[in-house]
Short mmCIF file of C-alpha atoms and ligand atoms in Angstrom, two decimals:
data_model
loop_
_atom_site.label_atom_id
_atom_site.label_comp_id
_atom_site.label_asym_id
_atom_site.label_seq_id
_atom_site.Cartn_x
_atom_site.Cartn_y
_atom_site.Cartn_z
CA MET A 1 -0.37 0.03 -0.26
CA LYS A 2 2.78 2.50 0.88
CA PHE A 3 4.65 1.60 -2.07
CA THR A 4 1.70 2.54 -4.43
CA ILE A 5 1.43 5.88 -2.98
CA LEU A 6 4.98 6.79 -3.18
CA ALA A 7 5.17 5.46 -6.88
CA LEU A 8 2.42 7.83 -7.56
CA GLY A 9 3.98 10.78 -6.22
CA SER A 10 7.30 10.24 -8.04
CA ALA A 11 5.16 9.54 -11.45
CA PHE A 12 3.18 12.95 -10.68
CA SER A 13 6.56 14.84 -10.22
CA VAL A 14 8.47 13.59 -13.54
CA SER A 15 5.30 14.53 -15.59
CA GLN A 16 4.77 17.87 -14.23
CA ALA A 17 8.66 18.73 -15.13
CA ALA A 18 8.03 17.42 -18.21
CA VAL A 19 5.25 19.94 -18.95
CA LEU A 20 7.23 22.53 -17.71
CA GLY A 21 10.07 21.71 -19.79
CA GLU A 22 7.88 21.81 -23.22
CA ARG A 23 5.67 24.73 -22.43
CA ALA A 24 9.00 26.93 -21.57
CA THR A 25 7.42 28.73 -18.85
CA TYR A 26 10.93 29.83 -17.58
CA ALA A 27 11.38 33.51 -17.66
CA VAL A 28 13.77 36.25 -16.41
CA VAL A 29 12.55 37.21 -12.83
CA GLY A 30 12.37 40.75 -12.20
CA LYS A 31 13.89 43.80 -13.51
CA PRO A 32 17.18 45.18 -13.54
CA GLU A 33 17.72 48.22 -10.93
CA GLY A 34 20.39 51.03 -11.52
CA PHE A 35 22.33 52.00 -14.66
CA ALA A 36 21.26 49.06 -16.63
CA THR A 37 17.60 49.84 -16.35
CA GLY A 38 15.82 48.74 -19.26
CA THR A 39 18.11 45.77 -20.21
CA THR A 40 15.62 43.18 -21.72
CA GLY A 41 17.88 40.37 -22.86
CA GLY A 42 16.13 37.92 -25.14
CA GLY A 43 12.66 39.61 -24.34
CA SER A 44 9.60 37.93 -25.37
CA ALA A 45 11.79 34.93 -27.21
CA ALA A 46 10.55 31.55 -25.95
CA CYS A 47 12.67 29.97 -23.51
CA ALA A 48 14.49 26.86 -24.49
CA ILE A 49 17.17 24.27 -22.75
CA PRO A 50 20.40 23.70 -24.90
CA SER A 51 20.93 20.04 -25.31
CA SER A 52 24.95 20.17 -25.19
CA VAL A 53 27.87 22.71 -24.68
CA ALA A 54 27.81 22.79 -28.16
CA GLN A 55 24.44 24.00 -28.51
CA LEU A 56 24.80 26.18 -25.73
CA LYS A 57 27.56 27.87 -27.24
CA THR A 58 26.01 28.31 -30.69
CA TRP A 59 22.65 29.97 -29.14
CA LEU A 60 24.85 32.20 -26.79
CA THR A 61 27.00 33.57 -29.87
CA ASP A 62 24.24 33.72 -32.61
CA SER A 63 22.68 36.78 -33.86
CA THR A 64 19.19 35.37 -32.68
CA ALA A 65 17.37 36.95 -29.37
CA ARG A 66 16.97 34.10 -27.05
CA CYS A 67 16.07 33.16 -23.50
CA ILE A 68 18.33 30.33 -22.90
CA VAL A 69 17.71 28.12 -20.08
CA LEU A 70 20.32 25.79 -17.97
CA ASP A 71 18.97 22.78 -15.80
CA LYS A 72 22.15 20.84 -15.53
CA GLU A 73 25.73 21.64 -15.65
CA TYR A 74 27.63 22.27 -18.82
CA ASN A 75 31.10 21.44 -18.49
CA PHE A 76 33.50 23.09 -20.87
CA LYS A 77 36.72 21.32 -19.59
CA GLY A 78 38.34 19.29 -22.10
CA THR A 79 36.25 20.54 -25.14
CA GLU A 80 39.05 22.41 -26.24
CA GLY A 81 42.20 20.08 -25.09
CA THR A 82 44.96 21.33 -23.00
CA THR A 83 47.97 23.44 -23.52
CA LYS A 84 51.33 22.94 -22.16
CA GLU A 85 53.63 25.79 -21.89
CA THR A 86 56.24 28.07 -20.43
CA GLY A 87 54.29 29.97 -17.57
CA CYS A 88 56.06 31.50 -14.25
CA ARG A 89 55.80 31.46 -10.55
CA PRO A 90 55.46 35.31 -9.66
CA ALA A 91 56.96 36.93 -6.86
CA SER A 92 53.55 37.07 -5.06
CA ASN A 93 53.52 33.01 -4.96
CA LYS A 94 55.43 32.91 -1.74
CA CYS A 95 53.81 29.37 -0.78
CA PRO A 96 54.60 27.35 -3.73
CA GLY A 97 52.86 24.06 -3.80
CA ALA A 98 51.03 25.01 -0.73
CA GLY A 99 48.11 27.06 -1.84
CA GLY A 100 49.95 29.87 -3.84
CA GLN A 101 48.93 30.80 -7.39
CA ASP A 102 51.30 30.45 -10.75
CA ALA A 103 50.51 32.42 -13.76
CA ILE A 104 50.15 31.80 -17.34
CA ASN A 105 52.37 34.21 -19.45
CA LYS A 106 49.31 36.09 -20.74
CA ALA A 107 50.24 39.29 -22.94
CA SER A 108 53.69 38.91 -21.40
CA TRP A 109 52.72 38.95 -18.02
CA CYS A 110 55.44 36.82 -16.84
CA THR A 111 58.36 38.80 -18.48
CA ASN A 112 57.10 42.52 -18.52
CA GLY A 113 57.99 43.03 -14.94
CA ASN A 114 54.11 42.77 -13.56
CA ALA A 115 55.23 39.27 -12.09
CA GLY A 116 57.50 41.04 -9.64
CA ALA A 117 61.24 40.67 -8.64
CA GLY A 118 62.25 37.09 -8.23
CA VAL A 119 59.87 35.57 -10.89
CA THR A 120 61.02 32.43 -12.27
CA SER A 121 60.19 30.41 -15.24
CA ILE A 122 57.83 27.26 -14.85
CA SER A 123 55.70 24.63 -17.13
CA VAL A 124 52.22 25.44 -16.79
CA THR A 125 49.43 23.13 -17.86
CA TYR A 126 45.97 24.33 -17.95
CA ASP A 127 42.73 23.74 -19.91
CA THR A 128 42.48 25.43 -23.26
CA ALA A 129 38.58 26.28 -22.96
CA GLY A 130 39.04 28.28 -19.16
CA VAL A 131 41.45 31.19 -20.77
CA SER A 132 38.57 32.28 -23.49
CA GLY A 133 35.11 33.22 -22.95
CA ILE A 134 32.18 32.44 -25.16
CA ASN A 135 31.39 35.29 -27.07
CA VAL A 136 27.65 36.44 -26.29
CA GLY A 137 25.75 37.94 -28.99
CA SER A 138 23.10 40.96 -28.56
CA ASN A 139 19.70 40.43 -26.98
CA LYS A 140 20.25 37.13 -24.90
CA SER A 141 18.73 36.12 -21.79
CA LEU A 142 20.77 33.38 -19.86
CA ILE A 143 18.89 32.01 -16.86
CA GLY A 144 19.34 29.00 -14.50
CA VAL A 145 16.53 26.68 -13.22
CA GLY A 146 16.89 26.46 -9.31
CA SER A 147 20.59 25.86 -8.56
CA LYS A 148 21.34 23.81 -11.21
CA GLY A 149 22.42 25.99 -14.08
CA VAL A 150 26.11 25.61 -14.02
CA ILE A 151 28.64 26.63 -16.41
CA ARG A 152 31.99 24.86 -15.61
CA GLY A 153 35.32 25.52 -17.52
CA LYS A 154 34.30 28.51 -19.65
CA GLY A 155 33.24 31.96 -19.07
CA LEU A 156 31.31 34.46 -20.86
CA ARG A 157 32.46 37.57 -22.84
CA ILE A 158 30.12 40.39 -23.91
CA ALA A 159 32.21 42.69 -26.20
CA ASN A 160 32.75 44.51 -29.77
CA GLY A 161 29.13 45.96 -29.78
CA ALA A 162 27.11 43.15 -28.42
CA LYS A 163 24.51 44.43 -26.13
CA ASN A 164 21.44 43.86 -24.06
CA VAL A 165 22.40 40.53 -22.14
CA ILE A 166 20.84 39.29 -19.05
CA ILE A 167 22.50 36.49 -17.11
CA GLN A 168 20.47 35.37 -14.11
CA ASN A 169 20.68 32.52 -11.63
CA ILE A 170 23.93 30.97 -13.13
CA HIS A 171 27.03 29.65 -11.36
CA ILE A 172 30.21 29.88 -13.31
CA THR A 173 32.97 27.84 -12.13
CA GLU A 174 36.44 26.08 -12.02
CA LEU A 175 38.42 28.33 -14.60
CA ASN A 176 41.91 27.05 -14.13
CA PRO A 177 42.00 28.28 -10.90
CA GLN A 178 45.53 27.45 -10.07
CA TYR A 179 46.49 29.85 -12.56
CA ILE A 180 46.52 33.63 -12.81
CA TRP A 181 45.38 34.44 -16.37
CA GLY A 182 43.39 31.04 -15.99
CA GLY A 183 40.21 32.83 -17.31
CA ASP A 184 37.76 35.54 -16.70
CA ALA A 185 34.15 34.46 -15.61
CA ILE A 186 32.42 37.24 -17.19
CA ALA A 187 34.12 39.74 -19.08
CA VAL A 188 32.55 42.81 -20.83
CA ASP A 189 34.37 45.34 -23.47
CA GLY A 190 32.30 47.41 -25.47
CA THR A 191 29.09 46.68 -24.77
CA ASP A 192 25.70 48.59 -23.22
CA LEU A 193 22.63 47.37 -21.05
CA VAL A 194 24.16 44.24 -19.26
CA TRP A 195 22.41 42.93 -16.34
CA ILE A 196 24.09 40.25 -13.96
CA ASP A 197 22.02 38.96 -11.32
CA HIS A 198 21.77 36.43 -8.91
CA CYS A 199 24.78 34.60 -10.16
CA LYS A 200 27.81 32.91 -8.38
CA PHE A 201 31.33 32.86 -9.10
CA SER A 202 33.98 30.58 -7.64
CA LEU A 203 37.38 28.89 -8.47
CA ILE A 204 37.97 31.51 -11.19
CA GLY A 205 41.81 32.00 -12.18
CA ARG A 206 41.58 35.51 -13.20
CA GLN A 207 38.39 38.22 -12.91
CA MET A 208 35.33 36.96 -11.65
CA PHE A 209 34.07 40.05 -13.50
CA VAL A 210 35.91 42.39 -15.65
CA ALA A 211 34.90 45.66 -17.58
CA GLY A 212 37.65 45.99 -20.15
CA ASN A 213 38.96 48.99 -21.65
CA GLY A 214 36.30 49.69 -24.21
CA ALA A 215 33.05 51.48 -23.27
CA SER A 216 30.83 49.32 -21.54
CA LYS A 217 28.36 51.70 -20.66
CA ARG A 218 25.40 50.78 -18.75
CA VAL A 219 25.91 47.51 -16.45
CA THR A 220 24.29 46.49 -13.31
CA LEU A 221 25.64 43.69 -10.82
CA SER A 222 23.12 42.77 -8.30
CA ASN A 223 22.54 39.95 -5.95
CA ASN A 224 25.73 38.01 -6.90
CA GLU A 225 27.89 35.97 -4.96
CA PHE A 226 31.55 36.49 -5.40
CA ASP A 227 32.92 33.71 -3.65
CA GLY A 228 37.01 33.93 -3.49
CA GLN A 229 37.60 30.64 -1.44
CA THR A 230 40.47 28.91 -3.34
CA SER A 231 43.06 26.33 -2.57
CA TRP A 232 45.31 28.59 -4.83
CA SER A 233 45.63 31.83 -3.58
CA ALA A 234 48.07 35.09 -5.29
CA THR A 235 48.11 36.11 -1.38
CA CYS A 236 48.74 32.52 0.25
CA ASP A 237 45.82 32.52 2.32
CA GLY A 238 42.76 30.78 0.52
CA ARG A 239 41.55 33.90 -0.72
CA HIS A 240 41.15 35.07 -4.52
CA TYR A 241 42.63 38.36 -5.06
CA TRP A 242 41.16 38.99 -8.56
CA ALA A 243 37.74 39.68 -8.06
CA ILE A 244 36.17 42.64 -9.82
CA TYR A 245 38.05 45.01 -12.34
CA LEU A 246 36.00 47.83 -13.52
CA THR A 247 38.55 50.01 -15.64
CA GLY A 248 36.31 50.64 -18.70
CA SER A 249 35.87 54.34 -20.10
CA SER A 250 32.80 55.85 -20.06
CA ASP A 251 31.43 52.76 -18.02
CA LEU A 252 28.47 53.16 -15.67
CA VAL A 253 28.21 50.20 -13.23
CA THR A 254 25.71 49.58 -10.25
CA MET A 255 26.69 47.23 -7.83
CA LYS A 256 23.87 46.34 -5.47
CA ASN A 257 23.18 43.62 -3.10
CA ASN A 258 26.20 41.45 -4.24
CA TYR A 259 27.82 39.58 -1.73
CA ILE A 260 31.51 39.37 -1.65
CA HIS A 261 33.40 37.17 0.37
CA HIS A 262 36.89 35.56 1.21
CA THR A 263 38.56 37.99 -1.27
CA SER A 264 41.86 39.60 -0.59
CA GLY A 265 41.94 42.43 -3.22
CA ARG A 266 40.36 44.05 -5.96
CA SER A 267 36.85 43.70 -5.06
CA PRO A 268 36.70 46.04 -7.01
CA LYS A 269 39.48 47.69 -8.47
CA ILE A 270 38.17 51.03 -10.71
CA GLY A 271 39.89 52.95 -12.99
CA GLY A 272 39.18 54.31 -16.65
CA ASN A 273 36.72 57.10 -15.97
CA SER A 274 34.00 54.41 -14.67
CA LEU A 275 31.41 56.05 -12.64
CA VAL A 276 30.40 52.95 -9.86
CA HIS A 277 27.74 53.12 -7.48
CA ALA A 278 28.27 50.36 -4.96
CA VAL A 279 25.21 50.15 -2.69
CA ASN A 280 24.01 47.71 0.01
CA ASN A 281 26.79 45.24 -0.89
CA TYR A 282 28.30 42.98 1.99
CA TRP A 283 31.59 42.36 1.91
CA TRP A 284 32.88 39.74 4.52
CA SER A 285 36.48 38.28 5.57
CA ASN A 286 38.57 40.03 3.09
CA THR A 287 42.47 39.76 4.22
CA GLY A 288 43.44 42.59 1.42
CA HIS A 289 41.61 45.33 0.40
CA ALA A 290 37.79 45.90 -1.23
CA PHE A 291 38.03 49.16 -3.07
CA ASP A 292 41.09 50.31 -5.13
CA ASN A 293 40.25 53.39 -6.78
CA GLY A 294 42.63 54.35 -9.57
CA ALA A 295 43.11 57.51 -11.61
CA GLY A 296 39.48 58.58 -13.40
CA GLY A 297 37.67 56.18 -11.18
CA MET A 298 34.34 57.74 -9.36
CA VAL A 299 32.65 55.84 -6.63
CA VAL A 300 29.73 56.17 -4.32
CA ALA A 301 29.79 53.71 -1.84
CA GLU A 302 26.77 53.50 0.39
CA GLY A 303 24.80 51.35 2.73
CA ASN A 304 27.29 48.84 2.58
CA VAL A 305 28.72 46.17 5.18
CA PHE A 306 32.15 45.77 5.52
CA GLN A 307 32.50 42.77 7.92
CA ASN A 308 36.08 41.82 8.77
CA VAL A 309 37.65 43.75 5.91
CA LYS A 310 41.18 44.63 6.29
CA THR A 311 41.34 47.38 4.08
CA PRO A 312 38.01 48.72 2.64
CA LEU A 313 39.93 51.55 0.31
CA LEU A 314 43.30 50.83 -0.62
CA ALA A 315 43.76 54.13 -2.45
CA ASN A 316 42.09 56.65 -3.85
CA ALA A 317 43.42 58.58 -6.90
CA GLY A 318 40.14 59.02 -8.35
CA LYS A 319 36.99 60.84 -6.87
CA PHE A 320 35.33 59.15 -3.75
CA PHE A 321 32.02 59.56 -1.73
CA ALA A 322 31.86 57.11 1.06
CA ALA A 323 28.66 58.49 2.80
CA PRO A 324 30.70 59.69 5.64
CA THR A 325 28.27 61.35 8.14
CA THR A 326 24.39 61.69 8.06
CA SER A 327 24.71 65.30 7.31
CA ALA A 328 27.04 65.23 4.73
CA ASN A 329 25.01 62.40 2.63
CA ALA A 330 22.30 64.99 2.19
CA VAL A 331 24.38 66.20 -0.82
CA CYS A 332 23.32 62.97 -2.93
CA SER A 333 19.60 64.24 -3.12
CA ALA A 334 20.15 66.28 -6.12
CA ASN A 335 21.78 63.99 -8.07
CA LEU A 336 21.32 60.35 -6.72
CA GLY A 337 17.71 61.13 -5.66
CA HIS A 338 17.87 60.07 -2.43
CA VAL A 339 19.72 60.99 0.69
CA CYS A 340 22.98 58.74 0.61
CA VAL A 341 23.02 55.79 3.38
CA LEU A 342 25.82 55.39 5.89
CA ASN A 343 28.13 52.22 5.62
CA ALA A 344 28.57 50.03 8.53
CA PHE A 345 31.85 48.19 9.60
CA GLY A 346 32.66 45.58 11.91
CA SER A 347 36.27 44.65 12.48
CA SER A 348 37.25 46.45 9.68
CA GLY A 349 39.41 49.35 8.46
CA THR A 350 38.02 52.83 7.54
CA LEU A 351 36.43 53.69 4.37
CA THR A 352 37.23 57.61 3.62
CA GLY A 353 36.14 59.95 0.86
CA THR A 354 34.55 63.23 0.74
CA ASP A 355 34.56 64.22 -2.99
CA THR A 356 31.06 65.58 -4.35
CA ALA A 357 31.79 67.51 -7.40
CA PHE A 358 31.65 64.44 -9.42
CA LEU A 359 27.97 63.50 -8.04
CA SER A 360 26.52 65.64 -10.82
CA ASN A 361 27.45 62.75 -13.37
CA PHE A 362 24.40 60.87 -11.84
CA LYS A 363 21.91 63.27 -12.70
CA GLY A 364 19.63 61.97 -15.23
CA LYS A 365 20.85 58.17 -14.90
CA SER A 366 18.74 55.42 -13.70
CA VAL A 367 20.05 55.34 -10.21
CA ALA A 368 19.50 52.48 -7.97
CA SER A 369 17.98 53.06 -4.47
CA ALA A 370 19.41 52.31 -1.27
CA SER A 371 18.47 50.80 2.05
CA THR A 372 19.92 50.57 5.57
CA ALA A 373 23.03 48.63 5.22
CA SER A 374 22.63 44.79 6.21
CA SER A 375 24.47 41.37 6.20
CA SER A 376 21.40 39.63 5.31
CA ILE A 377 22.25 40.08 1.84
CA ALA A 378 24.23 36.72 2.10
CA ASN A 379 20.90 34.85 2.68
CA VAL A 380 19.45 36.17 -0.93
CA ALA A 381 22.48 36.67 -2.98
CA GLY A 382 23.53 33.99 -5.46
CA VAL A 383 22.11 31.15 -7.36
CA GLY A 384 19.07 29.58 -6.10
CA LYS A 385 17.87 32.26 -4.19
CA ILE A 386 15.15 33.70 -6.77
C1 NAG B 1 18.41 43.49 -30.88
O1 NAG B 1 17.18 43.73 -30.64
C2 NAG B 1 17.01 45.20 -31.31
C3 NAG B 1 15.39 45.35 -30.64
O2 NAG B 1 14.65 44.54 -31.16
C4 NAG B 1 17.40 45.00 -32.55
O3 NAG B 1 17.25 46.39 -33.10
C5 NAG B 1 18.93 44.76 -32.85
O4 NAG B 1 18.78 44.48 -34.16
C6 NAG B 1 19.16 43.28 -32.19
N1 NAG B 1 20.10 42.90 -32.50
C7 NAG B 1 20.65 41.68 -33.14
C8 NAG B 1 22.17 41.38 -33.24
O5 NAG B 1 20.05 41.09 -33.39
#
């Protein structure tokens, strides 16, 4: 008797899943906030599940508007073979073989001085698919089902004029994490209207998100988990140094509700002439720095939580408004449309920045709202949380 009831129950759930697949009832959840407001991705295109890594790649790269649904892991490791060549052990790897990160010699990084004094040549072997991202075309929505949508071993690149892309609820992982230059999870370079939401990034060799030198215009990173835990750390402490790099030209980047943990630097590094609105993010357990604001970078950081972050702001060669006091924060109203919200700190260094003249750059743009700083973001950021 009991056996019959169980059998009926399982038959019901199988047929229900099949119906969902056929009718393609999947859809992007919600709408982007902040600078990438208006991003529509694949729009009303019917959603479909690629049958293989090859089909996923075809659908992402072609010039058809698409809603692509991932209900399983797509493993690109081995699909382009392995590469063995000369790389290096940079000066930063002070713990070789015991948790350090060696490097691929991309763009002569090993030999042009960037790898530091005392760099030595070594042989490196890496998965070829990891070092170059899939070139995503315009008008795409890429969405995951529950926490099942995983891309292993290859990242995504939105560049050269491709625009209007939504990536939601996808986990990108294992891009040659043992090597600096092993791969970027998401790279943008010469685009517009990109919304990355509820994604997770882990075990990435190089950047989890990188905006290259080209103009990437309007970008929103929301509700993502940047998980820096690694066995190959450039700082020899189990934490990833290369998290977020925003050095584009004329880029407008909203970072809202992201959970950035176990990193040790560049979380984010900013430059070019990027305007960055970092609001309601939660940094936790960072042994190095969160922000590094280079010349030209313009940042408003408000309503964020810094918990166990050694250095919230490494250097400020650009402009930085750190929402320092309730009375000072009123200055935001005229251009951001709200009084800026205080940041919160626990066992962390200080964040300073009182530049205000650049706030006029927010005028007339879609600006994300701000709430009281809260570490509860950790419960809602990442995959499987929508
Ligand atoms: C993307 O969609 C827009 C709006 O429908 C359209 O004008 C444009 O041609 C599309 N781009 C591509 C590459 O298909």
